[in-house]
mmCIF file of C-alpha atoms in Angstrom:
data_model
loop_
_atom_site.group_PDB
_atom_site.id
_atom_site.type_symbol
_atom_site.label_atom_id
_atom_site.label_comp_id
_atom_site.label_asym_id
_atom_site.label_seq_id
_atom_site.Cartn_x
_atom_site.Cartn_y
_atom_site.Cartn_z
ATOM 1 C CA UNK A 136 74.586 92.927 66.607
ATOM 2 C CA UNK A 137 71.525 90.709 66.874
ATOM 3 C CA UNK A 138 69.509 89.031 64.140
ATOM 4 C CA UNK A 139 65.844 90.019 63.938
ATOM 5 C CA UNK A 140 64.724 86.678 62.506
ATOM 6 C CA UNK A 141 62.363 84.550 64.556
ATOM 7 C CA UNK A 142 63.279 80.888 65.005
ATOM 8 C CA UNK A 143 60.979 77.972 65.701
ATOM 9 C CA UNK A 144 59.575 77.527 69.187
ATOM 10 C CA UNK A 145 61.808 75.726 71.686
ATOM 11 C CA UNK A 146 61.031 72.080 72.325
ATOM 12 C CA UNK A 147 58.768 71.183 75.221
ATOM 13 C CA UNK A 148 60.711 68.499 77.063
ATOM 14 C CA UNK A 149 62.051 67.605 80.479
ATOM 15 C CA UNK A 150 64.955 70.056 80.904
ATOM 16 C CA UNK A 151 68.405 68.513 81.247
ATOM 17 C CA UNK A 152 69.401 70.624 84.231
ATOM 18 C CA UNK A 153 72.841 70.418 85.859
ATOM 19 C CA UNK A 154 74.119 71.179 89.381
ATOM 20 C CA UNK A 155 74.398 74.968 89.699
ATOM 21 C CA UNK A 156 74.687 75.493 93.470
ATOM 22 C CA UNK A 157 75.785 73.534 96.534
ATOM 23 C CA UNK A 158 74.658 73.895 100.123
ATOM 24 C CA UNK A 159 77.827 73.603 102.168
ATOM 25 C CA UNK A 160 77.524 72.902 105.906
ATOM 26 C CA UNK A 161 80.666 72.339 107.916
ATOM 27 C CA UNK A 162 82.700 71.614 104.798
ATOM 28 C CA UNK A 163 80.259 68.949 103.538
ATOM 29 C CA UNK A 164 77.869 69.247 100.589
ATOM 30 C CA UNK A 165 74.503 68.983 102.306
ATOM 31 C CA UNK A 166 72.348 69.670 99.278
ATOM 32 C CA UNK A 167 72.464 70.443 95.569
ATOM 33 C CA UNK A 168 70.342 72.821 93.517
ATOM 34 C CA UNK A 169 70.024 71.914 89.844
ATOM 35 C CA UNK A 170 69.281 74.402 87.116
ATOM 36 C CA UNK A 171 70.490 76.030 83.928
ATOM 37 C CA UNK A 172 72.589 79.116 83.164
ATOM 38 C CA UNK A 173 73.422 81.011 79.976
ATOM 39 C CA UNK A 174 75.903 83.862 79.475
ATOM 40 C CA UNK A 175 75.846 85.910 76.257
ATOM 41 C CA UNK A 176 78.750 88.008 74.994
ATOM 42 C CA UNK A 177 78.579 91.427 73.382
ATOM 43 C CA UNK A 178 78.120 89.768 69.991
ATOM 44 C CA UNK A 179 75.010 87.929 71.172
ATOM 45 C CA UNK A 180 76.719 84.539 71.048
ATOM 46 C CA UNK A 181 76.726 82.071 73.932
ATOM 47 C CA UNK A 182 79.949 82.489 75.918
ATOM 48 C CA UNK A 183 78.997 79.984 78.624
ATOM 49 C CA UNK A 184 76.189 77.543 79.263
ATOM 50 C CA UNK A 185 75.336 75.044 81.932
ATOM 51 C CA UNK A 186 72.359 72.715 81.943
ATOM 52 C CA UNK A 187 69.633 73.073 79.308
ATOM 53 C CA UNK A 188 69.291 76.567 77.837
ATOM 54 C CA UNK A 189 67.153 75.597 74.828
ATOM 55 C CA UNK A 190 64.216 73.716 76.391
ATOM 56 C CA UNK A 191 60.898 75.534 76.698
ATOM 57 C CA UNK A 192 60.325 77.029 80.151
ATOM 58 C CA UNK A 193 58.261 79.761 81.780
ATOM 59 C CA UNK A 194 60.222 82.956 82.553
ATOM 60 C CA UNK A 195 57.488 84.102 84.928
ATOM 61 C CA UNK A 196 57.976 87.747 85.953
ATOM 62 C CA UNK A 197 61.456 87.906 84.421
ATOM 63 C CA UNK A 198 59.577 88.540 81.156
ATOM 64 C CA UNK A 199 57.921 91.723 82.473
ATOM 65 C CA UNK A 200 60.444 94.128 80.899
ATOM 66 C CA UNK A 201 59.563 92.611 77.519
ATOM 67 C CA UNK A 202 55.850 92.965 78.243
ATOM 68 C CA UNK A 203 56.453 96.591 79.221
ATOM 69 C CA UNK A 204 58.247 97.193 75.913
ATOM 70 C CA UNK A 205 55.200 95.797 74.115
ATOM 71 C CA UNK A 206 52.918 98.225 75.961
ATOM 72 C CA UNK A 207 55.147 101.200 75.110
ATOM 73 C CA UNK A 208 55.250 100.124 71.470
ATOM 74 C CA UNK A 209 51.444 100.073 71.595
ATOM 75 C CA UNK A 210 51.358 103.692 72.754
ATOM 76 C CA UNK A 211 51.724 103.603 76.546
ATOM 77 C CA UNK A 212 53.076 107.118 77.336
ATOM 78 C CA UNK A 213 54.575 106.375 80.766
ATOM 79 C CA UNK A 214 58.171 107.023 81.780
ATOM 80 C CA UNK A 215 60.171 107.141 85.001
ATOM 81 C CA UNK A 216 58.690 105.622 88.132
ATOM 82 C CA UNK A 217 55.392 104.654 86.551
ATOM 83 C CA UNK A 218 57.033 102.849 83.637
ATOM 84 C CA UNK A 219 59.303 101.016 86.087
ATOM 85 C CA UNK A 220 56.174 100.006 88.002
ATOM 86 C CA UNK A 221 54.728 98.669 84.744
ATOM 87 C CA UNK A 222 57.550 96.085 84.692
ATOM 88 C CA UNK A 223 57.396 95.432 88.435
ATOM 89 C CA UNK A 224 56.971 92.530 90.760
ATOM 90 C CA UNK A 225 56.513 95.063 93.510
ATOM 91 C CA UNK A 226 56.575 94.614 97.267
ATOM 92 C CA UNK A 227 53.208 96.218 97.951
ATOM 93 C CA UNK A 228 54.609 99.324 99.620
ATOM 94 C CA UNK A 229 52.440 102.440 99.683
ATOM 95 C CA UNK A 230 54.411 104.005 96.819
ATOM 96 C CA UNK A 231 53.608 100.981 94.654
ATOM 97 C CA UNK A 232 49.926 101.224 95.469
ATOM 98 C CA UNK A 233 49.922 104.970 94.853
ATOM 99 C CA UNK A 234 51.713 104.506 91.525
ATOM 100 C CA UNK A 235 49.189 101.923 90.383
ATOM 101 C CA UNK A 236 46.326 104.236 91.343
ATOM 102 C CA UNK A 237 47.974 107.002 89.316
ATOM 103 C CA UNK A 238 48.197 104.824 86.199
ATOM 104 C CA UNK A 239 44.536 103.926 86.588
ATOM 105 C CA UNK A 240 43.631 107.606 87.036
ATOM 106 C CA UNK A 241 45.475 108.508 83.833
ATOM 107 C CA UNK A 242 43.377 105.856 82.081
ATOM 108 C CA UNK A 243 40.173 107.129 83.672
ATOM 109 C CA UNK A 244 39.735 103.828 85.484
ATOM 110 C CA UNK A 245 39.588 102.496 89.039
ATOM 111 C CA UNK A 246 40.826 99.478 90.976
ATOM 112 C CA UNK A 247 37.545 97.752 90.109
ATOM 113 C CA UNK A 248 38.729 97.409 86.514
ATOM 114 C CA UNK A 249 41.758 95.315 87.514
ATOM 115 C CA UNK A 250 41.477 91.578 86.974
ATOM 116 C CA UNK A 251 44.661 90.404 88.688
ATOM 117 C CA UNK A 252 44.048 88.230 91.739
ATOM 118 C CA UNK A 253 43.625 89.974 95.117
ATOM 119 C CA UNK A 254 46.571 89.354 97.412
ATOM 120 C CA UNK A 255 48.469 90.664 100.409
ATOM 121 C CA UNK A 256 51.729 92.576 99.805
ATOM 122 C CA UNK A 257 54.729 90.517 98.717
ATOM 123 C CA UNK A 258 57.134 92.070 101.216
ATOM 124 C CA UNK A 259 56.898 90.107 104.504
ATOM 125 C CA UNK A 260 57.237 93.197 106.718
ATOM 126 C CA UNK A 261 54.579 95.093 104.777
ATOM 127 C CA UNK A 262 52.386 91.990 104.707
ATOM 128 C CA UNK A 263 52.654 91.524 108.472
ATOM 129 C CA UNK A 264 51.581 95.139 108.958
ATOM 130 C CA UNK A 265 48.532 94.546 106.787
ATOM 131 C CA UNK A 266 47.624 91.471 108.821
ATOM 132 C CA UNK A 267 47.973 93.361 112.117
ATOM 133 C CA UNK A 268 45.785 96.132 110.739
ATOM 134 C CA UNK A 269 43.255 93.566 109.499
ATOM 135 C CA UNK A 270 43.517 94.884 105.938
ATOM 136 C CA UNK A 271 42.126 92.397 103.394
ATOM 137 C CA UNK A 272 43.885 91.207 100.241
ATOM 138 C CA UNK A 273 43.482 93.617 97.350
ATOM 139 C CA UNK A 274 44.220 93.787 93.645
ATOM 140 C CA UNK A 275 46.333 96.907 94.208
ATOM 141 C CA UNK A 276 48.560 95.115 96.728
ATOM 142 C CA UNK A 277 49.169 92.120 94.454
ATOM 143 C CA UNK A 278 52.704 92.352 93.058
ATOM 144 C CA UNK A 279 51.633 92.591 89.389
ATOM 145 C CA UNK A 280 49.111 95.419 89.802
ATOM 146 C CA UNK A 281 51.298 97.983 88.039
ATOM 147 C CA UNK A 282 51.512 95.801 84.940
ATOM 148 C CA UNK A 283 47.768 95.212 84.942
ATOM 149 C CA UNK A 284 46.991 98.917 85.321
ATOM 150 C CA UNK A 285 49.320 99.688 82.407
ATOM 151 C CA UNK A 286 47.693 96.956 80.330
ATOM 152 C CA UNK A 287 44.302 98.562 80.920
ATOM 153 C CA UNK A 288 45.664 102.019 80.082
ATOM 154 C CA UNK A 289 47.060 100.632 76.815
ATOM 155 C CA UNK A 290 43.634 99.203 75.992
ATOM 156 C CA UNK A 291 42.004 102.596 76.583
ATOM 157 C CA UNK A 292 44.542 104.323 74.323
ATOM 158 C CA UNK A 293 43.937 101.830 71.506
ATOM 159 C CA UNK A 294 40.143 101.583 71.887
ATOM 160 C CA UNK A 295 40.520 97.910 72.739
ATOM 161 C CA UNK A 296 37.861 96.382 74.987
ATOM 162 C CA UNK A 297 38.650 96.329 78.696
ATOM 163 C CA UNK A 298 36.615 93.199 79.145
ATOM 164 C CA UNK A 299 38.711 90.118 78.617
ATOM 165 C CA UNK A 300 42.029 91.977 78.500
ATOM 166 C CA UNK A 301 43.712 88.862 79.961
ATOM 167 C CA UNK A 302 42.418 86.540 77.241
ATOM 168 C CA UNK A 303 45.301 85.369 75.013
ATOM 169 C CA UNK A 304 43.082 86.151 72.009
ATOM 170 C CA UNK A 305 42.573 89.784 73.105
ATOM 171 C CA UNK A 306 44.296 92.382 70.857
ATOM 172 C CA UNK A 307 46.438 93.497 73.802
ATOM 173 C CA UNK A 308 47.793 90.023 74.485
ATOM 174 C CA UNK A 309 48.286 89.374 70.793
ATOM 175 C CA UNK A 310 50.401 92.544 70.611
ATOM 176 C CA UNK A 311 52.437 91.430 73.642
ATOM 177 C CA UNK A 312 52.986 87.949 72.201
ATOM 178 C CA UNK A 313 54.283 89.490 68.973
ATOM 179 C CA UNK A 314 56.922 91.499 70.864
ATOM 180 C CA UNK A 315 57.874 88.491 73.010
ATOM 181 C CA UNK A 316 58.656 86.592 69.825
ATOM 182 C CA UNK A 317 60.431 89.569 68.289
ATOM 183 C CA UNK A 318 62.765 90.188 71.247
ATOM 184 C CA UNK A 319 63.417 86.559 72.204
ATOM 185 C CA UNK A 320 63.965 85.672 68.551
ATOM 186 C CA UNK A 321 61.792 82.564 68.713
ATOM 187 C CA UNK A 322 58.199 81.463 68.501
ATOM 188 C CA UNK A 323 56.302 80.964 71.732
ATOM 189 C CA UNK A 324 56.132 77.288 72.631
ATOM 190 C CA UNK A 325 53.038 77.387 74.814
ATOM 191 C CA UNK A 326 50.742 79.863 76.539
ATOM 192 C CA UNK A 327 49.341 79.289 80.016
ATOM 193 C CA UNK A 328 48.202 81.500 82.921
ATOM 194 C CA UNK A 329 50.605 83.219 85.308
ATOM 195 C CA UNK A 330 49.896 83.577 89.012
ATOM 196 C CA UNK A 331 48.338 87.013 88.542
ATOM 197 C CA UNK A 332 45.975 85.765 85.833
ATOM 198 C CA UNK A 333 47.812 87.209 82.807
ATOM 199 C CA UNK A 334 48.954 85.022 79.907
ATOM 200 C CA UNK A 335 52.367 83.439 80.457
ATOM 201 C CA UNK A 336 54.507 82.713 77.419
ATOM 202 C CA UNK A 337 56.947 79.816 77.252
ATOM 203 C CA UNK A 338 60.281 80.483 75.547
ATOM 204 C CA UNK A 339 63.811 79.228 76.221
ATOM 205 C CA UNK A 340 66.358 80.476 78.747
ATOM 206 C CA UNK A 341 68.541 81.436 75.790
ATOM 207 C CA UNK A 342 65.650 83.428 74.327
ATOM 208 C CA UNK A 343 65.075 85.237 77.621
ATOM 209 C CA UNK A 344 68.738 86.310 77.776
ATOM 210 C CA UNK A 345 68.599 87.409 74.142
ATOM 211 C CA UNK A 346 65.514 89.541 74.839
ATOM 212 C CA UNK A 347 67.189 91.251 77.807
ATOM 213 C CA UNK A 348 70.237 92.036 75.672
ATOM 214 C CA UNK A 349 68.068 93.523 72.951
ATOM 215 C CA UNK A 350 66.336 95.740 75.492
ATOM 216 C CA UNK A 351 69.601 97.091 76.927
ATOM 217 C CA UNK A 352 71.330 97.635 73.564
ATOM 218 C CA UNK A 353 68.433 99.450 71.894
ATOM 219 C CA UNK A 354 68.930 103.004 70.664
ATOM 220 C CA UNK A 355 68.093 105.879 73.035
ATOM 221 C CA UNK A 356 64.460 106.897 72.989
ATOM 222 C CA UNK A 357 63.166 103.569 71.711
ATOM 223 C CA UNK A 358 60.544 101.692 73.750
ATOM 224 C CA UNK A 359 63.233 99.217 74.818
ATOM 225 C CA UNK A 360 65.571 101.971 76.031
ATOM 226 C CA UNK A 361 62.743 103.765 77.827
ATOM 227 C CA UNK A 362 61.896 100.626 79.789
ATOM 228 C CA UNK A 363 65.528 99.905 80.632
ATOM 229 C CA UNK A 364 66.179 103.508 81.689
ATOM 230 C CA UNK A 365 63.082 103.592 83.885
ATOM 231 C CA UNK A 366 63.886 100.333 85.652
ATOM 232 C CA UNK A 367 67.523 101.242 86.262
ATOM 233 C CA UNK A 368 66.670 104.729 87.540
ATOM 234 C CA UNK A 369 63.827 103.477 89.732
ATOM 235 C CA UNK A 370 64.917 99.978 90.735
ATOM 236 C CA UNK A 371 62.891 99.970 93.959
ATOM 237 C CA UNK A 372 59.738 100.820 92.008
ATOM 238 C CA UNK A 373 60.277 97.677 89.925
ATOM 239 C CA UNK A 374 60.793 95.638 93.089
ATOM 240 C CA UNK A 375 60.887 97.160 96.569
ATOM 241 C CA UNK A 376 62.961 98.373 99.485
ATOM 242 C CA UNK A 377 65.597 95.838 100.443
ATOM 243 C CA UNK A 378 65.016 93.587 97.420
ATOM 244 C CA UNK A 379 68.124 91.861 96.094
ATOM 245 C CA UNK A 380 67.348 92.603 92.455
ATOM 246 C CA UNK A 381 67.317 96.353 93.165
ATOM 247 C CA UNK A 382 70.579 96.064 95.099
ATOM 248 C CA UNK A 383 72.118 94.198 92.173
ATOM 249 C CA UNK A 384 71.240 97.008 89.765
ATOM 250 C CA UNK A 385 72.719 99.584 92.132
ATOM 251 C CA UNK A 386 75.913 97.557 92.556
ATOM 252 C CA UNK A 387 76.611 97.061 88.832
ATOM 253 C CA UNK A 388 76.443 100.314 86.806
ATOM 254 C CA UNK A 389 74.155 100.062 83.797
ATOM 255 C CA UNK A 390 72.783 96.653 84.722
ATOM 256 C CA UNK A 391 69.146 95.832 84.028
ATOM 257 C CA UNK A 392 67.933 92.933 86.191
ATOM 258 C CA UNK A 393 64.588 91.238 86.732
ATOM 259 C CA UNK A 394 63.662 88.264 88.872
ATOM 260 C CA UNK A 395 60.796 85.822 88.506
ATOM 261 C CA UNK A 396 59.080 83.230 90.648
ATOM 262 C CA UNK A 397 60.367 79.649 90.535
ATOM 263 C CA UNK A 398 64.024 80.652 90.616
ATOM 264 C CA UNK A 399 64.322 82.771 87.458
ATOM 265 C CA UNK A 400 66.743 85.677 87.055
ATOM 266 C CA UNK A 401 67.770 87.661 83.995
ATOM 267 C CA UNK A 402 70.249 90.526 83.767
ATOM 268 C CA UNK A 403 71.881 92.481 80.937
ATOM 269 C CA UNK A 404 74.430 95.235 80.454
ATOM 270 C CA UNK A 405 74.309 98.100 77.937
ATOM 271 C CA UNK A 406 76.953 96.453 75.736
ATOM 272 C CA UNK A 407 74.797 93.354 75.217
ATOM 273 C CA UNK A 408 76.354 91.010 77.746
ATOM 274 C CA UNK A 409 73.506 89.110 79.378
ATOM 275 C CA UNK A 410 72.849 86.223 81.735
ATOM 276 C CA UNK A 411 69.777 84.150 82.488
ATOM 277 C CA UNK A 412 69.293 81.645 85.291
ATOM 278 C CA UNK A 413 66.663 79.044 86.092
ATOM 279 C CA UNK A 414 66.850 77.146 89.384
ATOM 280 C CA UNK A 415 65.091 73.836 88.760
ATOM 281 C CA UNK A 416 63.405 73.513 92.166
ATOM 282 C CA UNK A 417 62.480 77.212 92.276
ATOM 283 C CA UNK A 418 64.700 77.870 95.307
ATOM 284 C CA UNK A 419 65.092 81.603 95.797
ATOM 285 C CA UNK A 420 68.223 81.174 97.928
ATOM 286 C CA UNK A 421 70.170 79.847 94.941
ATOM 287 C CA UNK A 422 68.938 82.404 92.412
ATOM 288 C CA UNK A 423 71.114 85.397 93.306
ATOM 289 C CA UNK A 424 74.457 83.638 94.016
ATOM 290 C CA UNK A 425 74.150 81.709 90.759
ATOM 291 C CA UNK A 426 73.237 84.892 88.868
ATOM 292 C CA UNK A 427 76.176 86.715 90.468
ATOM 293 C CA UNK A 428 78.546 83.940 89.399
ATOM 294 C CA UNK A 429 77.129 84.131 85.874
ATOM 295 C CA UNK A 430 77.680 87.897 85.811
ATOM 296 C CA UNK A 431 81.278 87.343 86.904
ATOM 297 C CA UNK A 432 81.590 84.899 84.008
ATOM 298 C CA UNK A 433 80.295 87.724 81.786
ATOM 299 C CA UNK A 434 83.128 89.959 82.956
ATOM 300 C CA UNK A 435 81.543 91.951 85.774
ATOM 301 C CA UNK A 436 84.059 92.807 88.505
ATOM 302 C CA UNK A 437 83.661 90.129 91.228
ATOM 303 C CA UNK A 438 84.259 92.816 93.867
ATOM 304 C CA UNK A 439 81.001 94.486 92.813
ATOM 305 C CA UNK A 440 79.214 91.165 93.333
ATOM 306 C CA UNK A 441 80.618 90.319 96.770
ATOM 307 C CA UNK A 442 77.370 90.919 98.652
ATOM 308 C CA UNK A 443 75.496 88.545 96.349
ATOM 309 C CA UNK A 444 77.501 85.387 97.053
ATOM 310 C CA UNK A 445 74.617 83.798 98.941
ATOM 311 C CA UNK A 446 73.062 83.590 102.358
ATOM 312 C CA UNK A 447 74.816 81.864 105.230
ATOM 313 C CA UNK A 448 73.644 78.514 106.573
ATOM 314 C CA UNK A 449 73.305 78.681 110.343
ATOM 315 C CA UNK A 450 74.040 76.174 113.083
ATOM 316 C CA UNK A 451 73.187 77.169 116.629
ATOM 317 C CA UNK A 452 72.621 80.677 115.353
ATOM 318 C CA UNK A 453 76.151 80.913 113.922
ATOM 319 C CA UNK A 454 77.272 80.689 110.269
ATOM 320 C CA UNK A 455 78.544 77.186 109.509
ATOM 321 C CA UNK A 456 78.242 77.154 105.713
ATOM 322 C CA UNK A 457 76.655 78.822 102.730
ATOM 323 C CA UNK A 458 74.958 78.455 99.370
ATOM 324 C CA UNK A 459 77.816 78.370 96.847
ATOM 325 C CA UNK A 460 77.701 78.254 93.035
ATOM 326 C CA UNK A 461 78.896 74.926 91.686
ATOM 327 C CA UNK A 462 82.538 74.897 90.679
ATOM 328 C CA UNK A 463 81.554 74.259 87.066
ATOM 329 C CA UNK A 464 80.071 77.764 87.188
ATOM 330 C CA UNK A 465 82.442 79.416 89.663
ATOM 331 C CA UNK A 466 85.742 77.563 90.109
ATOM 332 C CA UNK A 467 86.891 79.890 92.911
ATOM 333 C CA UNK A 468 86.636 78.225 96.322
ATOM 334 C CA UNK A 469 84.726 80.356 98.823
ATOM 335 C CA UNK A 470 86.922 79.979 101.906
ATOM 336 C CA UNK A 471 84.185 80.951 104.342
ATOM 337 C CA UNK A 472 82.210 77.955 103.120
ATOM 338 C CA UNK A 473 85.004 75.386 103.376
#
């Protein structure tokens, strides 16, 4: 279905984004979110595109399923909840902290070995509780701790040094970069540092969608299938209670979905249909309605996506508008927004 050849790196340029979502208030377009969208068919070809899907960009945490595949290919023996946590941008709930501790225990390590940045939990309710209890930021609570613990475990299993495991030249990161290029089908354009301190690889939006499709169409038992199965079965472990990305996976059978900071969303179905979204200004409020519209373009039943049409805009505490995908993406007029 998909070619295994690796193309040249995408060009580093100012992306030619297009309008992807409108803020409608009282029947008037109050604001516009620009961005880019790609929809792949079952044959891996582009069925729909909007904006610039070939420019180099940073997928942020939407690339975590690919990183998790790389760790499994390198011998990481996790499955189920702990493998889902490996690909997580978690909310910092106690189950996420406990899961990260368990991965470290399996590796014979402790929280002191982690080199992600200390932080408070991502979930605002959990974070507020920490503040009230005067609990300090910690590496365990930071949303990427599961990935970092799994990275360390992979180093232990391969006799790679723990020191410097976040250095792009480290054997671990070299192994991850190789799988990023393999699954995206293109060379990495640039490497920088993500918010957690891990290397961040720049590919294209098209490449990100292609990687997600390759993960979901892989044969049972492969590293790709193990990651996809774990994330779908334990969606809240890869995100958190009440997170929209977990709700999206529950609403669409077989869907694998992962969000990323700065308005990134990727999702793929077992038959290879995939979508990827980048909101240019990083606005989270536009990410899910645009992704839902893209999934509808891919053939997902719109009824299954009804709850993801976007948050209401309020006036005097009452709904007076909404965030609506641009008509070039979704030509159906949302009456409640008119």
